[in-house]
Amino acid sequence: MCGIVGYVGKQKAASILLEGLKRLEYRGYDSAGVATWQSGGFQIAKKVGRVDSLMRQTEAAKLGGTSGIGHTRWATHGGVTDTNSHPHLSSDGKIVLIHNGVIENYAAIKKFLLTKNFRFQSETDTEVLGNLIAYHYAKEPTAPDANRFLEAVRKTLRHVEGTYGIAVMCADQPDEIVAARKGSPLILGVGDGENMLASDVSAIISRTQSVVYLKDGEIVLLSAAGFSITTLESDDVTAVIDKVTWEVADAELGDYTHFMEKEIFEQPAALENTMRGRFSEDGSTSNFGGLNTPASDFREIDRIHFLACGSAWHACLVAEHLIERYARVPVEVDYASEFRYRNAPLGRHTLFFTVSQSGETIDTLAGLREAKRKGYKVLAINNVVGSTIAREADGGVYQHVGPEIGVASTKAFTSQLLLGAMLALHIGRMRDMSFADGTAFVQALKQTPDLVRETLKLAPQLKDIAKRYAHHQDFLFLGRLSLFPVALEGALKLKEISYIHAEGYPAAEMKHGPIALVSEDCPSVIFAPPGEMFNKVVSSMQEIKARKGKIIAIVTKSCQLPEGLADEIVCLPDCHEAVLPILATVPVQLLSYYMAVALGRDVDKPRNLAKSVTVE
Ligand code: F6R
């Protein structure tokens, strides 16, 4: 949430910052702003709305100077106004600052600063931070060889409670930027005669692939010529420069209209990347290089505890079903935000997994820290390499699906489903699963990308259904067993990008309350795959039909529904039970995408949302 970018070098900073902000916009899009240093003063342009309107309605693109900072905002403290937009200038004009995070003790600091004659323009917590840096800068003498600006930031951060990723400039040292993080992501891009800062790699990938993933409690001072990293306690840090493996094109739209559409259609390739090199040579199990967990540990555990949020939480519910069924290990799935505070009694041999596309979700990170604090081993499934969760976990698995830019998760979700199935196989083979069953499981999983390719051919049918159903205000999504979480995911996708009210339930639960919603105006999307539940799901459909509810049935080729029961039948390829949740996800992704398009919604940047939720 909120995107930060900074540049110091020899090129015109404003254009580089604005390009970076365009790429970071999915992190927040309430307002945008840039500040550069030009002709002896800070030049600031900021505006409510998207980066495009900042460029159209202000002089942002024309700002001169070769150093500057830029921000896209997802509002926390203070409404969505031009004044509350970042960057913020301290009231003495010395310090300009951008911030991602929440300063929890801002009220006390503001009270103090008011007594020191600092003035405030905005309602934000961020402005307090800028003024406090200015206060320390003006007041505190420093050792002759110390960097006064850097020390003022360091002193300020020692007084701050909450989370921050900040980039700061000082009028007396305009060719330098000081940046720091605690709880909000920040990376340093190391260029040739220039250096950059950003919330994530996408903002700087067009200029450099060499990055340093900053850690909590670190402060970096950068200029065109170099950088140095220290801690809040003034200890030196030796920087590790990593190479980013993906290309600029991976974060661009290409021939697609929306990133969500692109990412839905990228799923076959994304799943191939997730599974590449992860099946054993004898073809009977899956292997993961980074789990740091020997087979003996997997045999010892008596419970797996998943922590995640949103779509990732739905993926864990599917993993729960598959791990319990194939590996026979009891599984618990917690919302990370609840786990952190509910002080659940935990067993002695529990293994924790956190699942997070971004690896920065603050609730999931806090859950990981709580489990580790209690002495548990925590493994992580993440997509973003070098993310905070990936670094703090005891081991883990990367998803390798490339950047996910659309705010609604699609390819990252199906990749998490695949990894859940591969984990069930991995643990199952260390316990009771036979060689033959393992081999059959591997063969089934290997077919997933091709089956998803085939499923994507349903797009024209789903587009047509979406157009005809988009006027409805309410939807039910119903599924059983491993498809209940897919029903939850379908409802979430529809809600978040089309703003249509939708609820997901286990199909049989419908008659315990939600059936009251059923009418001609509230269609139901129902998963009816073959197997032991088929006839029971058909009974649920009959109950809906009896109440004039419309039915969009998602079946597989071998299923024969009673004539006339469903209004629409979407037919998936037949597949292994572990692959079914992945295939079943594709039509609900397409349905919500096309409905949102039919309603003219801003698909990639739905209202009130932002990618990567780094505030509590
Ligand atoms: C929904 C969606 C969110 C995320 C959730 C967790 O489409 O994208 O619900 O799944 O915010 O995000 P990560 O996986 O980054 O922890």
PDB file of C-alpha atoms in Angstrom, residues 28-294:
ATOM      1  CA  GLY A  28      -2.354   2.770  -4.182  1.00  0.00           C
ATOM      2  CA  TYR A  29      -4.124   5.207  -6.428  1.00  0.00           C
ATOM      3  CA  ASP A  30      -5.883   7.808  -4.287  1.00  0.00           C
ATOM      4  CA  SER A  31      -3.354  10.482  -5.240  1.00  0.00           C
ATOM      5  CA  ALA A  32       0.151  10.900  -6.603  1.00  0.00           C
ATOM      6  CA  GLY A  33       2.965  13.404  -6.266  1.00  0.00           C
ATOM      7  CA  VAL A  34       6.608  14.144  -6.971  1.00  0.00           C
ATOM      8  CA  ALA A  35       9.232  16.495  -5.583  1.00  0.00           C
ATOM      9  CA  THR A  36      12.504  17.377  -7.249  1.00  0.00           C
ATOM     10  CA  TRP A  37      15.307  19.778  -6.431  1.00  0.00           C
ATOM     11  CA  GLN A  38      15.702  22.509  -9.015  1.00  0.00           C
ATOM     12  CA  SER A  39      17.368  25.932  -9.062  1.00  0.00           C
ATOM     13  CA  GLY A  40      17.923  26.104  -5.338  1.00  0.00           C
ATOM     14  CA  GLY A  41      14.500  24.904  -4.154  1.00  0.00           C
ATOM     15  CA  PHE A  42      12.117  21.989  -3.919  1.00  0.00           C
ATOM     16  CA  GLN A  43       9.540  21.791  -6.709  1.00  0.00           C
ATOM     17  CA  ILE A  44       6.463  19.815  -5.692  1.00  0.00           C
ATOM     18  CA  ALA A  45       3.517  18.673  -7.803  1.00  0.00           C
ATOM     19  CA  LYS A  46       0.787  16.549  -6.220  1.00  0.00           C
ATOM     20  CA  LYS A  47      -2.799  15.799  -7.070  1.00  0.00           C
ATOM     21  CA  VAL A  48      -5.757  13.636  -6.111  1.00  0.00           C
ATOM     22  CA  GLY A  49      -6.272  10.832  -8.648  1.00  0.00           C
ATOM     23  CA  ARG A  50      -4.055   8.754 -10.856  1.00  0.00           C
ATOM     24  CA  VAL A  51      -0.521   9.408 -12.076  1.00  0.00           C
ATOM     25  CA  ASP A  52      -2.014  10.292 -15.476  1.00  0.00           C
ATOM     26  CA  SER A  53      -4.013  13.147 -13.970  1.00  0.00           C
ATOM     27  CA  LEU A  54      -0.936  14.314 -12.056  1.00  0.00           C
ATOM     28  CA  MET A  55       0.847  14.543 -15.402  1.00  0.00           C
ATOM     29  CA  ARG A  56      -2.104  16.194 -17.183  1.00  0.00           C
ATOM     30  CA  GLN A  57      -3.158  18.658 -14.520  1.00  0.00           C
ATOM     31  CA  THR A  58       0.139  19.763 -13.014  1.00  0.00           C
ATOM     32  CA  GLU A  59       3.607  20.717 -14.120  1.00  0.00           C
ATOM     33  CA  ALA A  60       4.936  17.414 -12.756  1.00  0.00           C
ATOM     34  CA  ALA A  61       6.411  16.223 -16.038  1.00  0.00           C
ATOM     35  CA  LYS A  62       8.168  19.572 -16.578  1.00  0.00           C
ATOM     36  CA  LEU A  63       9.926  19.698 -13.202  1.00  0.00           C
ATOM     37  CA  GLY A  64      13.677  20.000 -13.612  1.00  0.00           C
ATOM     38  CA  GLY A  65      16.465  18.581 -11.477  1.00  0.00           C
ATOM     39  CA  THR A  66      18.337  15.313 -11.295  1.00  0.00           C
ATOM     40  CA  SER A  67      17.206  14.151  -7.872  1.00  0.00           C
ATOM     41  CA  GLY A  68      13.732  13.622  -6.494  1.00  0.00           C
ATOM     42  CA  ILE A  69      11.118  11.457  -4.822  1.00  0.00           C
ATOM     43  CA  GLY A  70       7.619  10.336  -5.837  1.00  0.00           C
ATOM     44  CA  HIS A  71       4.619   8.674  -4.200  1.00  0.00           C
ATOM     45  CA  THR A  72       1.278   7.028  -4.979  1.00  0.00           C
ATOM     46  CA  ARG A  73      -1.052   7.114  -1.994  1.00  0.00           C
ATOM     47  CA  TRP A  74      -3.544   4.711  -0.441  1.00  0.00           C
ATOM     48  CA  ALA A  75      -5.083   6.969   2.184  1.00  0.00           C
ATOM     49  CA  THR A  76      -4.841   6.034   5.873  1.00  0.00           C
ATOM     50  CA  HIS A  77      -4.700   9.219   7.977  1.00  0.00           C
ATOM     51  CA  GLY A  78      -6.532  12.088   6.364  1.00  0.00           C
ATOM     52  CA  GLY A  79      -8.956  12.190   3.441  1.00  0.00           C
ATOM     53  CA  VAL A  80      -8.156  11.952  -0.241  1.00  0.00           C
ATOM     54  CA  THR A  81      -7.179  15.579  -0.919  1.00  0.00           C
ATOM     55  CA  ASP A  82      -4.397  17.379  -2.759  1.00  0.00           C
ATOM     56  CA  THR A  83      -3.052  18.696   0.552  1.00  0.00           C
ATOM     57  CA  ASN A  84      -2.896  15.253   2.133  1.00  0.00           C
ATOM     58  CA  SER A  85      -1.047  13.852  -0.897  1.00  0.00           C
ATOM     59  CA  HIS A  86       2.683  13.224  -0.613  1.00  0.00           C
ATOM     60  CA  PRO A  87       5.412  14.569  -0.772  1.00  0.00           C
ATOM     61  CA  HIS A  88       5.123  16.705   2.379  1.00  0.00           C
ATOM     62  CA  LEU A  89       7.372  19.674   3.034  1.00  0.00           C
ATOM     63  CA  SER A  90       8.399  20.540   6.594  1.00  0.00           C
ATOM     64  CA  SER A  91       7.124  23.914   7.756  1.00  0.00           C
ATOM     65  CA  ASP A  92      10.638  25.389   7.667  1.00  0.00           C
ATOM     66  CA  GLY A  93      11.005  24.247   4.040  1.00  0.00           C
ATOM     67  CA  LYS A  94      14.143  22.190   4.766  1.00  0.00           C
ATOM     68  CA  ILE A  95      12.828  18.643   4.521  1.00  0.00           C
ATOM     69  CA  VAL A  96      10.635  16.934   1.946  1.00  0.00           C
ATOM     70  CA  LEU A  97       9.396  13.423   2.574  1.00  0.00           C
ATOM     71  CA  ILE A  98       7.269  10.533   1.270  1.00  0.00           C
ATOM     72  CA  HIS A  99       6.003   7.734   3.480  1.00  0.00           C
ATOM     73  CA  ASN A 100       4.330   4.335   3.282  1.00  0.00           C
ATOM     74  CA  GLY A 101       2.989   3.019   6.599  1.00  0.00           C
ATOM     75  CA  VAL A 102       1.340   4.391   9.719  1.00  0.00           C
ATOM     76  CA  ILE A 103       2.952   6.500  12.467  1.00  0.00           C
ATOM     77  CA  GLU A 104       1.008   5.398  15.528  1.00  0.00           C
ATOM     78  CA  ASN A 105       2.302   8.046  17.971  1.00  0.00           C
ATOM     79  CA  TYR A 106       1.841  10.916  15.515  1.00  0.00           C
ATOM     80  CA  ALA A 107      -0.598  12.780  17.804  1.00  0.00           C
ATOM     81  CA  ALA A 108       1.907  13.041  20.683  1.00  0.00           C
ATOM     82  CA  ILE A 109       4.710  14.096  18.306  1.00  0.00           C
ATOM     83  CA  LYS A 110       2.465  16.697  16.684  1.00  0.00           C
ATOM     84  CA  LYS A 111       1.559  18.141  20.084  1.00  0.00           C
ATOM     85  CA  PHE A 112       5.253  18.473  20.886  1.00  0.00           C
ATOM     86  CA  LEU A 113       6.100  20.040  17.529  1.00  0.00           C
ATOM     87  CA  LEU A 114       3.294  22.606  17.859  1.00  0.00           C
ATOM     88  CA  THR A 115       5.006  23.867  21.010  1.00  0.00           C
ATOM     89  CA  LYS A 116       8.160  24.330  18.903  1.00  0.00           C
ATOM     90  CA  ASN A 117       6.276  26.483  16.385  1.00  0.00           C
ATOM     91  CA  PHE A 118       6.077  23.918  13.608  1.00  0.00           C
ATOM     92  CA  ARG A 119       2.955  24.329  11.478  1.00  0.00           C
ATOM     93  CA  PHE A 120       0.883  21.664   9.762  1.00  0.00           C
ATOM     94  CA  GLN A 121      -1.019  21.845   6.481  1.00  0.00           C
ATOM     95  CA  SER A 122      -2.388  18.316   6.217  1.00  0.00           C
ATOM     96  CA  GLU A 123      -4.233  15.752   8.353  1.00  0.00           C
ATOM     97  CA  THR A 124      -1.590  13.099   7.740  1.00  0.00           C
ATOM     98  CA  ASP A 125       0.728  11.284  10.126  1.00  0.00           C
ATOM     99  CA  THR A 126       3.468  11.705   7.507  1.00  0.00           C
ATOM    100  CA  GLU A 127       3.762  15.464   7.869  1.00  0.00           C
ATOM    101  CA  VAL A 128       4.591  14.935  11.548  1.00  0.00           C
ATOM    102  CA  LEU A 129       7.560  12.815  10.519  1.00  0.00           C
ATOM    103  CA  GLY A 130       8.896  15.480   8.125  1.00  0.00           C
ATOM    104  CA  ASN A 131       8.618  18.198  10.765  1.00  0.00           C
ATOM    105  CA  LEU A 132      10.304  16.040  13.402  1.00  0.00           C
ATOM    106  CA  ILE A 133      13.241  15.441  11.051  1.00  0.00           C
ATOM    107  CA  ALA A 134      13.394  19.202  10.456  1.00  0.00           C
ATOM    108  CA  TYR A 135      13.329  19.774  14.220  1.00  0.00           C
ATOM    109  CA  HIS A 136      16.256  17.426  14.854  1.00  0.00           C
ATOM    110  CA  TYR A 137      18.109  18.792  11.841  1.00  0.00           C
ATOM    111  CA  ALA A 138      17.832  22.362  13.126  1.00  0.00           C
ATOM    112  CA  LYS A 139      18.536  21.526  16.744  1.00  0.00           C
ATOM    113  CA  GLU A 140      20.993  18.713  17.170  1.00  0.00           C
ATOM    114  CA  PRO A 141      24.698  19.355  16.729  1.00  0.00           C
ATOM    115  CA  THR A 142      26.514  16.394  15.177  1.00  0.00           C
ATOM    116  CA  ALA A 143      30.101  15.209  15.126  1.00  0.00           C
ATOM    117  CA  PRO A 144      32.126  17.095  12.464  1.00  0.00           C
ATOM    118  CA  ASP A 145      32.465  14.059  10.188  1.00  0.00           C
ATOM    119  CA  ALA A 146      28.835  12.918  10.600  1.00  0.00           C
ATOM    120  CA  ASN A 147      26.178  13.502   7.979  1.00  0.00           C
ATOM    121  CA  ARG A 148      23.821  15.884   9.769  1.00  0.00           C
ATOM    122  CA  PHE A 149      20.835  15.080   7.574  1.00  0.00           C
ATOM    123  CA  LEU A 150      21.274  11.325   8.038  1.00  0.00           C
ATOM    124  CA  GLU A 151      21.617  11.748  11.801  1.00  0.00           C
ATOM    125  CA  ALA A 152      18.429  13.848  11.968  1.00  0.00           C
ATOM    126  CA  VAL A 153      16.490  11.047  10.231  1.00  0.00           C
ATOM    127  CA  ARG A 154      18.054   8.455  12.519  1.00  0.00           C
ATOM    128  CA  LYS A 155      17.137  10.424  15.659  1.00  0.00           C
ATOM    129  CA  THR A 156      13.599  10.930  14.434  1.00  0.00           C
ATOM    130  CA  LEU A 157      13.050   7.258  13.691  1.00  0.00           C
ATOM    131  CA  ARG A 158      14.151   6.334  17.204  1.00  0.00           C
ATOM    132  CA  HIS A 159      11.101   8.270  18.493  1.00  0.00           C
ATOM    133  CA  VAL A 160       8.623   6.825  16.064  1.00  0.00           C
ATOM    134  CA  GLU A 161       6.149   4.019  16.767  1.00  0.00           C
ATOM    135  CA  GLY A 162       4.454   2.283  13.860  1.00  0.00           C
ATOM    136  CA  THR A 163       5.511   1.292  10.374  1.00  0.00           C
ATOM    137  CA  TYR A 164       7.314   3.178   7.669  1.00  0.00           C
ATOM    138  CA  GLY A 165       9.066   3.065   4.369  1.00  0.00           C
ATOM    139  CA  ILE A 166      10.321   6.618   3.834  1.00  0.00           C
ATOM    140  CA  ALA A 167      12.417   8.591   1.383  1.00  0.00           C
ATOM    141  CA  VAL A 168      13.601  12.024   2.511  1.00  0.00           C
ATOM    142  CA  MET A 169      15.444  14.949   0.917  1.00  0.00           C
ATOM    143  CA  CYS A 170      17.070  17.921   2.616  1.00  0.00           C
ATOM    144  CA  ALA A 171      17.445  21.389   1.091  1.00  0.00           C
ATOM    145  CA  ASP A 172      21.079  21.593   2.239  1.00  0.00           C
ATOM    146  CA  GLN A 173      22.076  18.250   0.668  1.00  0.00           C
ATOM    147  CA  PRO A 174      19.813  18.052  -2.400  1.00  0.00           C
ATOM    148  CA  ASP A 175      21.947  15.500  -4.223  1.00  0.00           C
ATOM    149  CA  GLU A 176      21.336  12.890  -1.545  1.00  0.00           C
ATOM    150  CA  ILE A 177      18.309  10.917  -0.407  1.00  0.00           C
ATOM    151  CA  VAL A 178      17.940   9.211   2.949  1.00  0.00           C
ATOM    152  CA  ALA A 179      15.551   6.263   3.107  1.00  0.00           C
ATOM    153  CA  ALA A 180      14.589   3.806   5.803  1.00  0.00           C
ATOM    154  CA  ARG A 181      12.139   1.031   6.479  1.00  0.00           C
ATOM    155  CA  LYS A 182      10.315  -0.707   9.277  1.00  0.00           C
ATOM    156  CA  GLY A 183       7.405  -2.927   8.315  1.00  0.00           C
ATOM    157  CA  SER A 184       6.988  -1.416   4.831  1.00  0.00           C
ATOM    158  CA  PRO A 185       8.945  -2.691   1.855  1.00  0.00           C
ATOM    159  CA  LEU A 186      11.814  -0.704   0.324  1.00  0.00           C
ATOM    160  CA  ILE A 187      14.474  -1.689  -2.143  1.00  0.00           C
ATOM    161  CA  LEU A 188      17.525   0.077  -3.441  1.00  0.00           C
ATOM    162  CA  GLY A 189      18.251  -0.031  -7.174  1.00  0.00           C
ATOM    163  CA  VAL A 190      21.957   0.164  -7.926  1.00  0.00           C
ATOM    164  CA  GLY A 191      22.631   1.815 -11.279  1.00  0.00           C
ATOM    165  CA  ASP A 192      25.537   3.129 -13.287  1.00  0.00           C
ATOM    166  CA  GLY A 193      26.139   6.685 -12.071  1.00  0.00           C
ATOM    167  CA  GLU A 194      22.666   6.730 -10.575  1.00  0.00           C
ATOM    168  CA  ASN A 195      20.816   5.062  -7.714  1.00  0.00           C
ATOM    169  CA  MET A 196      17.149   4.536  -7.050  1.00  0.00           C
ATOM    170  CA  LEU A 197      14.700   3.575  -4.360  1.00  0.00           C
ATOM    171  CA  ALA A 198      11.349   1.894  -4.717  1.00  0.00           C
ATOM    172  CA  SER A 199       8.673  -0.037  -2.885  1.00  0.00           C
ATOM    173  CA  ASP A 200       9.129  -2.856  -5.361  1.00  0.00           C
ATOM    174  CA  VAL A 201      11.215  -3.930  -8.278  1.00  0.00           C
ATOM    175  CA  SER A 202       8.675  -3.045 -10.985  1.00  0.00           C
ATOM    176  CA  ALA A 203       9.396   0.700 -10.556  1.00  0.00           C
ATOM    177  CA  ILE A 204      13.087   0.446 -11.343  1.00  0.00           C
ATOM    178  CA  ILE A 205      13.450  -2.625 -13.536  1.00  0.00           C
ATOM    179  CA  SER A 206      13.731  -0.524 -16.711  1.00  0.00           C
ATOM    180  CA  ARG A 207      16.905   1.139 -15.335  1.00  0.00           C
ATOM    181  CA  THR A 208      18.621  -1.575 -13.331  1.00  0.00           C
ATOM    182  CA  GLN A 209      18.318  -5.227 -12.393  1.00  0.00           C
ATOM    183  CA  SER A 210      20.747  -4.905  -9.464  1.00  0.00           C
ATOM    184  CA  VAL A 211      18.895  -4.452  -6.201  1.00  0.00           C
ATOM    185  CA  VAL A 212      19.477  -4.454  -2.468  1.00  0.00           C
ATOM    186  CA  TYR A 213      16.510  -5.624  -0.398  1.00  0.00           C
ATOM    187  CA  LEU A 214      16.632  -3.343   2.642  1.00  0.00           C
ATOM    188  CA  LYS A 215      15.769  -4.841   6.016  1.00  0.00           C
ATOM    189  CA  ASP A 216      13.698  -3.414   8.860  1.00  0.00           C
ATOM    190  CA  GLY A 217      15.761  -1.005  10.943  1.00  0.00           C
ATOM    191  CA  GLU A 218      18.149  -0.120   8.096  1.00  0.00           C
ATOM    192  CA  ILE A 219      18.804   3.393   6.777  1.00  0.00           C
ATOM    193  CA  VAL A 220      20.367   4.081   3.410  1.00  0.00           C
ATOM    194  CA  LEU A 221      22.050   7.266   2.259  1.00  0.00           C
ATOM    195  CA  LEU A 222      22.284   7.439  -1.513  1.00  0.00           C
ATOM    196  CA  SER A 223      23.794   9.771  -4.040  1.00  0.00           C
ATOM    197  CA  ALA A 224      24.558   9.401  -7.750  1.00  0.00           C
ATOM    198  CA  ALA A 225      28.012   8.075  -6.894  1.00  0.00           C
ATOM    199  CA  GLY A 226      27.133   5.445  -4.326  1.00  0.00           C
ATOM    200  CA  PHE A 227      25.293   4.461  -1.199  1.00  0.00           C
ATOM    201  CA  SER A 228      25.900   3.401   2.381  1.00  0.00           C
ATOM    202  CA  ILE A 229      23.647   1.413   4.664  1.00  0.00           C
ATOM    203  CA  THR A 230      23.591   1.650   8.443  1.00  0.00           C
ATOM    204  CA  THR A 231      21.148   0.667  11.159  1.00  0.00           C
ATOM    205  CA  LEU A 232      19.108   2.792  13.543  1.00  0.00           C
ATOM    206  CA  GLU A 233      21.839   2.042  16.079  1.00  0.00           C
ATOM    207  CA  SER A 234      24.491   3.431  13.656  1.00  0.00           C
ATOM    208  CA  ASP A 235      26.061   0.039  12.871  1.00  0.00           C
ATOM    209  CA  ASP A 236      27.431  -0.410   9.335  1.00  0.00           C
ATOM    210  CA  VAL A 237      25.647  -2.911   7.099  1.00  0.00           C
ATOM    211  CA  THR A 238      27.353  -4.796   4.269  1.00  0.00           C
ATOM    212  CA  ALA A 239      25.012  -4.620   1.298  1.00  0.00           C
ATOM    213  CA  VAL A 240      24.142  -7.759  -0.652  1.00  0.00           C
ATOM    214  CA  ILE A 241      23.347  -6.902  -4.270  1.00  0.00           C
ATOM    215  CA  ASP A 242      20.854  -9.321  -5.883  1.00  0.00           C
ATOM    216  CA  LYS A 243      19.974  -9.698  -9.563  1.00  0.00           C
ATOM    217  CA  VAL A 244      16.303  -9.490 -10.513  1.00  0.00           C
ATOM    218  CA  THR A 245      15.425 -12.366 -12.826  1.00  0.00           C
ATOM    219  CA  TRP A 246      12.432 -10.957 -14.663  1.00  0.00           C
ATOM    220  CA  GLU A 247      12.253  -8.468 -17.511  1.00  0.00           C
ATOM    221  CA  VAL A 248      10.428  -5.160 -18.078  1.00  0.00           C
ATOM    222  CA  ALA A 249       8.001  -6.873 -20.489  1.00  0.00           C
ATOM    223  CA  ASP A 250       6.782  -9.128 -17.661  1.00  0.00           C
ATOM    224  CA  ALA A 251       5.287  -6.061 -15.987  1.00  0.00           C
ATOM    225  CA  GLU A 252       3.742  -4.614 -19.170  1.00  0.00           C
ATOM    226  CA  LEU A 253       0.317  -5.132 -20.714  1.00  0.00           C
ATOM    227  CA  GLY A 254       1.415  -6.232 -24.188  1.00  0.00           C
ATOM    228  CA  ASP A 255      -1.680  -6.947 -26.295  1.00  0.00           C
ATOM    229  CA  TYR A 256      -4.051  -7.215 -23.335  1.00  0.00           C
ATOM    230  CA  THR A 257      -6.534  -4.600 -22.136  1.00  0.00           C
ATOM    231  CA  HIS A 258      -6.049  -5.259 -18.430  1.00  0.00           C
ATOM    232  CA  PHE A 259      -3.370  -6.874 -16.274  1.00  0.00           C
ATOM    233  CA  MET A 260      -6.032  -9.114 -14.763  1.00  0.00           C
ATOM    234  CA  GLU A 261      -6.890 -10.457 -18.217  1.00  0.00           C
ATOM    235  CA  LYS A 262      -3.198 -10.918 -19.040  1.00  0.00           C
ATOM    236  CA  GLU A 263      -2.562 -12.708 -15.754  1.00  0.00           C
ATOM    237  CA  ILE A 264      -5.572 -15.034 -16.194  1.00  0.00           C
ATOM    238  CA  PHE A 265      -4.318 -16.056 -19.635  1.00  0.00           C
ATOM    239  CA  GLU A 266      -0.719 -16.381 -18.406  1.00  0.00           C
ATOM    240  CA  GLN A 267      -1.745 -19.127 -15.982  1.00  0.00           C
ATOM    241  CA  PRO A 268      -0.616 -22.155 -18.035  1.00  0.00           C
ATOM    242  CA  ALA A 269       2.917 -20.711 -18.305  1.00  0.00           C
ATOM    243  CA  ALA A 270       2.857 -19.524 -14.691  1.00  0.00           C
ATOM    244  CA  LEU A 271       1.946 -23.022 -13.469  1.00  0.00           C
ATOM    245  CA  GLU A 272       4.699 -24.523 -15.622  1.00  0.00           C
ATOM    246  CA  ASN A 273       7.147 -22.190 -13.906  1.00  0.00           C
ATOM    247  CA  THR A 274       5.808 -23.074 -10.464  1.00  0.00           C
ATOM    248  CA  MET A 275       6.342 -26.806 -11.011  1.00  0.00           C
ATOM    249  CA  ARG A 276       9.542 -26.648 -13.092  1.00  0.00           C
ATOM    250  CA  GLY A 277      12.292 -28.869 -11.671  1.00  0.00           C
ATOM    251  CA  ARG A 278      10.205 -29.761  -8.643  1.00  0.00           C
ATOM    252  CA  PHE A 279       9.323 -33.399  -9.400  1.00  0.00           C
ATOM    253  CA  SER A 280      11.692 -36.138  -8.266  1.00  0.00           C
ATOM    254  CA  GLU A 281      13.759 -38.147 -10.731  1.00  0.00           C
ATOM    255  CA  ASP A 282      11.778 -41.312 -10.049  1.00  0.00           C
ATOM    256  CA  GLY A 283       8.591 -39.344 -10.801  1.00  0.00           C
ATOM    257  CA  SER A 284       6.807 -40.314  -7.596  1.00  0.00           C
ATOM    258  CA  THR A 285       6.966 -37.129  -5.541  1.00  0.00           C
ATOM    259  CA  SER A 286       7.669 -33.402  -5.515  1.00  0.00           C
ATOM    260  CA  ASN A 287      10.811 -31.773  -4.150  1.00  0.00           C
ATOM    261  CA  PHE A 288      11.430 -28.252  -2.915  1.00  0.00           C
ATOM    262  CA  GLY A 289      14.968 -26.950  -2.609  1.00  0.00           C
ATOM    263  CA  GLY A 290      14.356 -24.261  -0.015  1.00  0.00           C
ATOM    264  CA  LEU A 291      12.173 -25.917   2.607  1.00  0.00           C
ATOM    265  CA  ASN A 292      15.139 -26.591   4.902  1.00  0.00           C
ATOM    266  CA  THR A 293      13.098 -29.386   6.447  1.00  0.00           C
ATOM    267  CA  PRO A 294      14.379 -32.968   6.376  1.00  0.00           C
TER     268      PRO A 294
END
